[in-house]
XYZ file of N, CA and C in Angstrom:
465
model
N 55.617 34.192 -94.874
C 56.894 33.789 -94.285
C 57.970 33.863 -95.372
N 59.034 34.598 -95.089
C 60.114 34.695 -96.071
C 60.973 33.436 -96.003
N 61.893 33.302 -96.942
C 62.703 32.090 -96.955
C 63.964 32.266 -96.097
N 64.585 31.151 -95.807
C 65.750 31.109 -94.920
C 66.960 31.774 -95.575
N 67.878 32.253 -94.716
C 69.117 32.862 -95.193
C 70.283 32.316 -94.384
N 71.412 32.121 -95.067
C 72.631 31.663 -94.392
C 73.015 32.626 -93.268
N 73.515 32.054 -92.180
C 73.996 32.794 -91.008
C 72.906 33.578 -90.286
N 71.633 33.214 -90.531
C 70.505 33.837 -89.840
C 69.691 32.734 -89.166
N 69.009 33.082 -88.061
C 68.146 32.072 -87.430
C 67.050 31.608 -88.396
N 66.770 30.320 -88.361
C 65.688 29.758 -89.158
C 64.391 29.969 -88.379
N 63.351 30.532 -89.016
C 62.084 30.715 -88.302
C 61.574 29.381 -87.766
N 60.982 29.430 -86.577
C 60.439 28.205 -85.995
C 59.345 27.664 -86.905
N 59.245 26.357 -86.960
C 58.183 25.714 -87.735
C 57.762 24.452 -87.015
N 56.599 23.952 -87.387
C 56.202 22.629 -86.929
C 55.563 21.912 -88.100
N 55.806 20.598 -88.154
C 55.329 19.805 -89.278
C 55.099 18.364 -88.835
N 54.126 17.683 -89.459
C 53.861 16.282 -89.114
C 54.959 15.371 -89.653
N 55.308 14.367 -88.853
C 56.369 13.435 -89.248
C 55.977 12.010 -88.890
N 56.778 11.074 -89.394
C 56.567 9.663 -89.091
C 56.650 9.449 -87.580
N 56.153 8.301 -87.139
C 56.167 7.998 -85.720
C 55.144 8.835 -84.954
N 54.132 9.333 -85.677
C 53.077 10.159 -85.079
C 53.650 11.354 -84.330
N 54.695 11.936 -84.896
C 55.359 13.080 -84.271
C 54.970 14.378 -84.957
N 55.129 15.452 -84.203
C 55.126 16.781 -84.784
C 56.519 17.329 -84.517
N 57.238 17.646 -85.580
C 58.593 18.177 -85.447
C 58.496 19.693 -85.308
N 59.080 20.210 -84.225
C 59.153 21.653 -83.995
C 60.616 22.035 -83.904
N 61.022 22.988 -84.712
C 62.424 23.396 -84.701
C 62.834 23.876 -83.312
N 61.960 24.603 -82.646
C 62.283 25.123 -81.306
C 62.630 23.995 -80.327
N 61.992 22.834 -80.497
C 62.254 21.693 -79.606
C 63.623 21.068 -79.850
N 64.260 21.426 -80.959
C 65.541 20.821 -81.329
C 66.741 21.687 -80.967
N 66.492 22.806 -80.289
C 67.615 23.661 -79.857
C 68.562 22.832 -79.006
N 69.843 23.093 -79.157
C 70.841 22.311 -78.427
C 71.361 21.140 -79.241
N 70.757 20.915 -80.414
C 71.230 19.880 -81.336
C 71.414 20.515 -82.703
N 72.356 19.972 -83.475
C 72.450 20.349 -84.878
C 71.323 19.638 -85.618
N 70.830 20.243 -86.676
C 69.728 19.651 -87.436
C 70.080 19.665 -88.926
N 69.970 18.492 -89.540
C 70.102 18.371 -90.988
C 68.702 18.103 -91.535
N 68.268 18.966 -92.451
C 66.986 18.770 -93.123
C 67.284 18.601 -94.600
N 66.914 17.437 -95.125
C 67.143 17.243 -96.560
C 65.795 17.067 -97.267
N 65.634 17.814 -98.340
C 64.421 17.765 -99.153
C 64.683 16.874 -100.353
N 63.727 16.010 -100.651
C 63.862 15.101 -101.779
C 62.515 15.017 -102.507
N 62.545 14.700 -103.805
C 61.301 14.751 -104.594
C 60.232 13.724 -104.226
N 60.595 12.435 -104.063
C 59.543 11.427 -103.929
C 60.043 10.155 -103.257
N 59.207 9.624 -102.350
C 59.517 8.348 -101.702
C 59.668 7.237 -102.747
N 60.549 6.294 -102.444
C 60.713 5.064 -103.229
C 61.117 5.287 -104.683
N 61.838 6.371 -104.944
C 62.438 6.550 -106.270
C 63.940 6.314 -106.096
N 64.640 5.949 -107.155
C 66.041 5.526 -106.999
C 66.953 6.535 -106.289
N 66.983 7.776 -106.736
C 67.867 8.768 -106.124
C 67.492 9.068 -104.685
N 66.195 9.157 -104.434
C 65.728 9.481 -103.082
C 66.007 8.327 -102.117
N 65.876 7.105 -102.620
C 66.178 5.933 -101.795
C 67.666 5.906 -101.453
N 68.521 6.109 -102.452
C 69.967 6.103 -102.222
C 70.362 7.194 -101.241
N 69.795 8.383 -101.398
C 70.121 9.488 -100.485
C 69.753 9.131 -99.045
N 68.545 8.602 -98.848
C 68.122 8.192 -97.509
C 69.020 7.114 -96.926
N 69.392 6.147 -97.759
C 70.268 5.071 -97.298
C 71.651 5.618 -96.918
N 72.151 6.592 -97.672
C 73.456 7.181 -97.356
C 73.421 7.883 -95.997
N 72.355 8.624 -95.720
C 72.232 9.249 -94.398
C 72.058 8.176 -93.319
N 71.259 7.151 -93.619
C 71.060 6.042 -92.673
C 72.395 5.398 -92.304
N 73.214 5.136 -93.301
C 74.468 4.419 -93.074
C 75.493 5.243 -92.293
N 75.256 6.551 -92.186
C 76.168 7.424 -91.433
C 75.521 7.955 -90.151
N 74.354 7.411 -89.826
C 73.585 7.943 -88.703
C 74.367 7.915 -87.391
N 75.101 6.846 -87.140
C 75.872 6.743 -85.895
C 76.833 7.921 -85.762
N 77.489 8.287 -86.864
C 78.435 9.416 -86.837
C 77.706 10.740 -86.601
N 76.530 10.903 -87.226
C 75.749 12.119 -87.000
C 75.304 12.215 -85.535
N 74.855 11.092 -84.978
C 74.413 11.075 -83.577
C 75.571 11.442 -82.648
N 76.755 10.909 -82.935
C 77.938 11.231 -82.120
C 78.261 12.728 -82.167
N 77.825 13.400 -83.235
C 78.041 14.840 -83.374
C 76.800 15.634 -82.946
N 75.907 14.968 -82.180
C 74.721 15.623 -81.628
C 73.853 16.240 -82.730
N 73.615 15.452 -83.777
C 72.897 15.949 -84.946
C 71.690 15.075 -85.273
N 70.539 15.729 -85.443
C 69.297 15.076 -85.871
C 69.182 15.224 -87.384
N 68.586 14.228 -88.028
C 68.357 14.268 -89.473
C 66.860 14.108 -89.726
N 66.363 14.876 -90.686
C 64.979 14.751 -91.126
C 64.944 14.832 -92.642
N 64.211 13.902 -93.261
C 63.961 13.972 -94.693
C 62.592 14.609 -94.896
N 62.445 15.398 -95.957
C 61.182 16.079 -96.234
C 60.804 15.908 -97.693
N 59.550 15.520 -97.919
C 58.981 15.558 -99.266
C 57.494 15.858 -99.137
N 56.823 15.956 -100.272
C 55.386 16.256 -100.257
C 54.547 14.989 -100.115
N 55.186 13.833 -99.990
C 54.437 12.590 -99.805
C 53.712 12.605 -98.462
N 52.642 11.829 -98.374
C 51.872 11.728 -97.140
C 52.561 10.852 -96.101
N 52.028 10.883 -94.890
C 52.638 10.134 -93.786
C 52.607 8.622 -94.017
N 51.527 8.101 -94.613
C 51.457 6.654 -94.842
C 52.585 6.209 -95.791
N 52.787 6.960 -96.871
C 53.876 6.640 -97.805
C 55.224 6.759 -97.098
N 55.368 7.801 -96.277
C 56.612 7.994 -95.521
C 56.874 6.828 -94.567
N 55.839 6.400 -93.856
C 56.011 5.286 -92.901
C 56.488 4.028 -93.636
N 55.892 3.765 -94.797
C 56.276 2.582 -95.583
C 57.714 2.705 -96.098
N 58.055 3.873 -96.615
C 59.405 4.143 -97.141
C 60.435 3.993 -96.025
N 60.127 4.570 -94.879
C 61.045 4.525 -93.731
C 61.250 3.085 -93.253
N 60.159 2.332 -93.147
C 60.247 0.950 -92.667
C 60.991 0.066 -93.667
N 60.678 0.225 -94.945
C 61.289 -0.595 -95.989
C 62.809 -0.461 -96.000
N 63.306 0.748 -95.744
C 64.748 0.991 -95.831
C 65.407 1.178 -94.464
N 64.632 0.942 -93.411
C 65.142 1.001 -92.035
C 65.837 2.320 -91.734
N 65.182 3.432 -92.124
C 65.741 4.742 -91.810
C 65.591 4.993 -90.312
N 66.683 5.329 -89.607
C 66.615 5.574 -88.167
C 66.185 7.013 -87.841
N 65.901 7.798 -88.867
C 65.462 9.190 -88.684
C 64.040 9.314 -89.213
N 63.398 10.410 -88.848
C 62.004 10.596 -89.247
C 61.890 11.361 -90.554
N 60.774 11.123 -91.231
C 60.454 11.802 -92.480
C 59.282 12.744 -92.230
N 59.414 13.956 -92.708
C 58.389 14.992 -92.538
C 57.533 15.048 -93.794
N 56.218 15.081 -93.590
C 55.277 15.238 -94.701
C 54.968 16.721 -94.860
N 55.222 17.240 -96.047
C 54.995 18.668 -96.320
C 54.019 18.822 -97.482
N 52.843 18.206 -97.320
C 51.837 18.219 -98.384
C 51.424 19.638 -98.773
N 51.368 20.538 -97.811
C 50.944 21.917 -98.114
C 52.119 22.817 -98.519
N 53.315 22.236 -98.585
C 54.536 22.914 -99.036
C 54.984 24.072 -98.139
N 54.574 24.072 -96.882
C 54.996 25.133 -95.958
C 56.512 25.163 -95.809
N 57.122 24.003 -95.547
C 58.580 23.950 -95.400
C 59.276 24.143 -96.741
N 58.688 23.587 -97.793
C 59.277 23.769 -99.132
C 59.375 25.254 -99.474
N 58.349 26.013 -99.110
C 58.367 27.456 -99.386
C 59.346 28.175 -98.466
N 59.358 27.804 -97.178
C 60.282 28.426 -96.230
C 61.732 28.256 -96.690
N 62.060 27.069 -97.180
C 63.428 26.775 -97.616
C 63.621 27.008 -99.128
N 62.568 27.462 -99.799
C 62.624 27.828 -101.219
C 63.194 26.700 -102.080
N 62.559 25.529 -102.006
C 63.052 24.374 -102.767
C 62.118 23.948 -103.903
N 60.989 24.633 -104.082
C 60.101 24.308 -105.199
C 60.606 25.045 -106.429
N 60.963 24.283 -107.436
C 61.558 24.853 -108.649
C 60.879 24.269 -109.886
N 60.982 24.990 -110.991
C 60.487 24.494 -112.268
C 61.457 23.420 -112.761
N 60.923 22.237 -113.020
C 61.754 21.114 -113.453
C 61.213 20.572 -114.762
N 62.055 19.861 -115.485
C 61.630 19.218 -116.733
C 61.718 17.712 -116.570
N 60.667 17.027 -116.995
C 60.636 15.572 -116.962
C 60.005 15.108 -118.268
N 60.730 14.343 -119.033
C 60.255 13.861 -120.335
C 59.757 15.011 -121.203
N 60.481 16.132 -121.181
C 60.149 17.270 -122.017
C 59.037 18.165 -121.502
N 58.408 17.780 -120.384
C 57.329 18.601 -119.819
C 57.834 19.312 -118.575
N 57.386 20.549 -118.395
C 57.775 21.321 -117.217
C 56.737 21.144 -116.112
N 57.224 21.085 -114.890
C 56.342 21.016 -113.721
C 57.090 21.591 -112.515
N 56.344 21.944 -111.497
C 56.963 22.414 -110.264
C 57.232 21.216 -109.364
N 58.442 21.130 -108.865
C 58.796 20.017 -107.992
C 59.885 20.416 -107.026
N 60.190 19.513 -106.118
C 61.229 19.770 -105.116
C 62.603 19.611 -105.759
N 63.429 20.646 -105.601
C 64.834 20.563 -105.993
C 65.575 19.923 -104.820
N 66.270 18.831 -105.072
C 66.979 18.126 -104.002
C 67.931 19.114 -103.302
N 67.689 19.338 -102.014
C 68.421 20.359 -101.258
C 68.591 19.901 -99.817
N 69.666 20.360 -99.180
C 69.943 20.012 -97.784
C 70.356 21.270 -97.034
N 69.939 21.333 -95.765
C 70.207 22.500 -94.926
C 70.750 22.031 -93.583
N 71.782 22.728 -93.113
C 72.407 22.418 -91.823
C 72.162 23.584 -90.874
N 71.447 23.295 -89.798
C 71.096 24.294 -88.785
C 71.875 23.956 -87.520
N 72.533 24.955 -86.930
C 73.349 24.690 -85.741
C 72.497 24.621 -84.475
N 73.158 24.397 -83.342
C 72.476 24.183 -82.063
C 71.692 25.403 -81.589
N 72.008 26.570 -82.133
C 71.284 27.797 -81.761
C 70.165 28.107 -82.753
N 69.969 27.259 -83.759
C 68.895 27.474 -84.724
C 69.283 28.351 -85.903
N 70.593 28.523 -86.133
C 71.082 29.362 -87.225
C 71.468 28.485 -88.421
N 71.042 28.902 -89.614
C 71.382 28.171 -90.833
C 72.866 28.375 -91.153
N 73.639 27.290 -91.102
C 75.081 27.368 -91.317
C 75.520 26.970 -92.724
N 74.797 26.057 -93.332
C 75.162 25.575 -94.669
C 73.891 25.240 -95.438
N 73.966 25.391 -96.760
C 72.882 24.919 -97.623
C 73.480 24.349 -98.894
N 72.884 23.285 -99.345
C 73.280 22.648 -100.596
C 72.024 22.590 -101.462
N 72.090 23.161 -102.650
C 70.941 23.154 -103.563
C 71.326 22.418 -104.842
N 70.335 21.820 -105.488
C 70.622 21.054 -106.703
C 71.567 19.909 -106.420
N 71.339 19.229 -105.312
C 72.239 18.186 -104.809
C 72.340 17.002 -105.760
N 73.548 16.530 -105.937
C 73.813 15.236 -106.577
C 74.030 14.254 -105.428
N 73.354 13.124 -105.475
C 73.318 12.197 -104.339
C 74.689 11.624 -103.994
N 75.449 11.208 -104.997
C 76.719 10.517 -104.733
C 77.664 11.406 -103.916
N 78.043 10.918 -102.736
C 78.982 11.628 -101.873
C 78.376 12.738 -101.029
N 77.079 12.991 -101.215
C 76.465 14.125 -100.525
C 76.414 13.941 -99.000
N 76.007 12.780 -98.528
C 75.909 12.556 -97.080
C 77.278 12.744 -96.415
N 78.341 12.334 -97.090
C 79.695 12.534 -96.553
C 80.027 14.024 -96.469
N 79.630 14.778 -97.485
C 79.877 16.217 -97.506
C 79.157 16.911 -96.337
N 77.922 16.496 -96.096
C 77.146 17.061 -94.984
C 77.801 16.690 -93.656
N 78.219 15.445 -93.530
C 78.876 14.989 -92.302
C 80.142 15.818 -92.029
N 80.920 16.068 -93.051
C 82.127 16.877 -92.875
C 81.784 18.299 -92.419
N 80.709 18.854 -92.952
C 80.277 20.195 -92.548
C 79.847 20.224 -91.076
N 79.164 19.168 -90.642
C 78.740 19.092 -89.228
C 79.972 19.058 -88.331
N 81.008 18.368 -88.750
C 82.231 18.260 -87.943
C 82.882 19.627 -87.725
N 82.637 20.596 -88.603
C 83.254 21.912 -88.464
C 82.484 22.835 -87.528
N 81.287 22.432 -87.114
C 80.488 23.310 -86.228
C 81.051 23.341 -84.828
């Protein structure tokens, strides 16, 4: 499977999510979809990012937009993270990195001087027809949810 491209349809996918759901992109046609990839549950930046999307959820819903967070954490960790921070959206578990590869978010990163492969914080906006309209890579958390919200308003 090749990776996604701006202004092109996103290939259909399905993935396990919190709430005992399987998220299928095809089932979300007719709604805008925000998919944000983050490195790890319960870390400071990832928690803040989730809370920022949570705090703007009403505005996203008014714009007919679904939000999904994605990391390589398992469903049990996701359920705990979601409950602890009262996220009104679901978290997708991508342990096998299928979505990470589709969206090309696995990058070489440095932590304490050591290199490893990890998720580059990234967000993707898919329109109601399933076309990728915007992508943000190497995201800085502060102000990001507002930037995504503004982009949804232009669709």
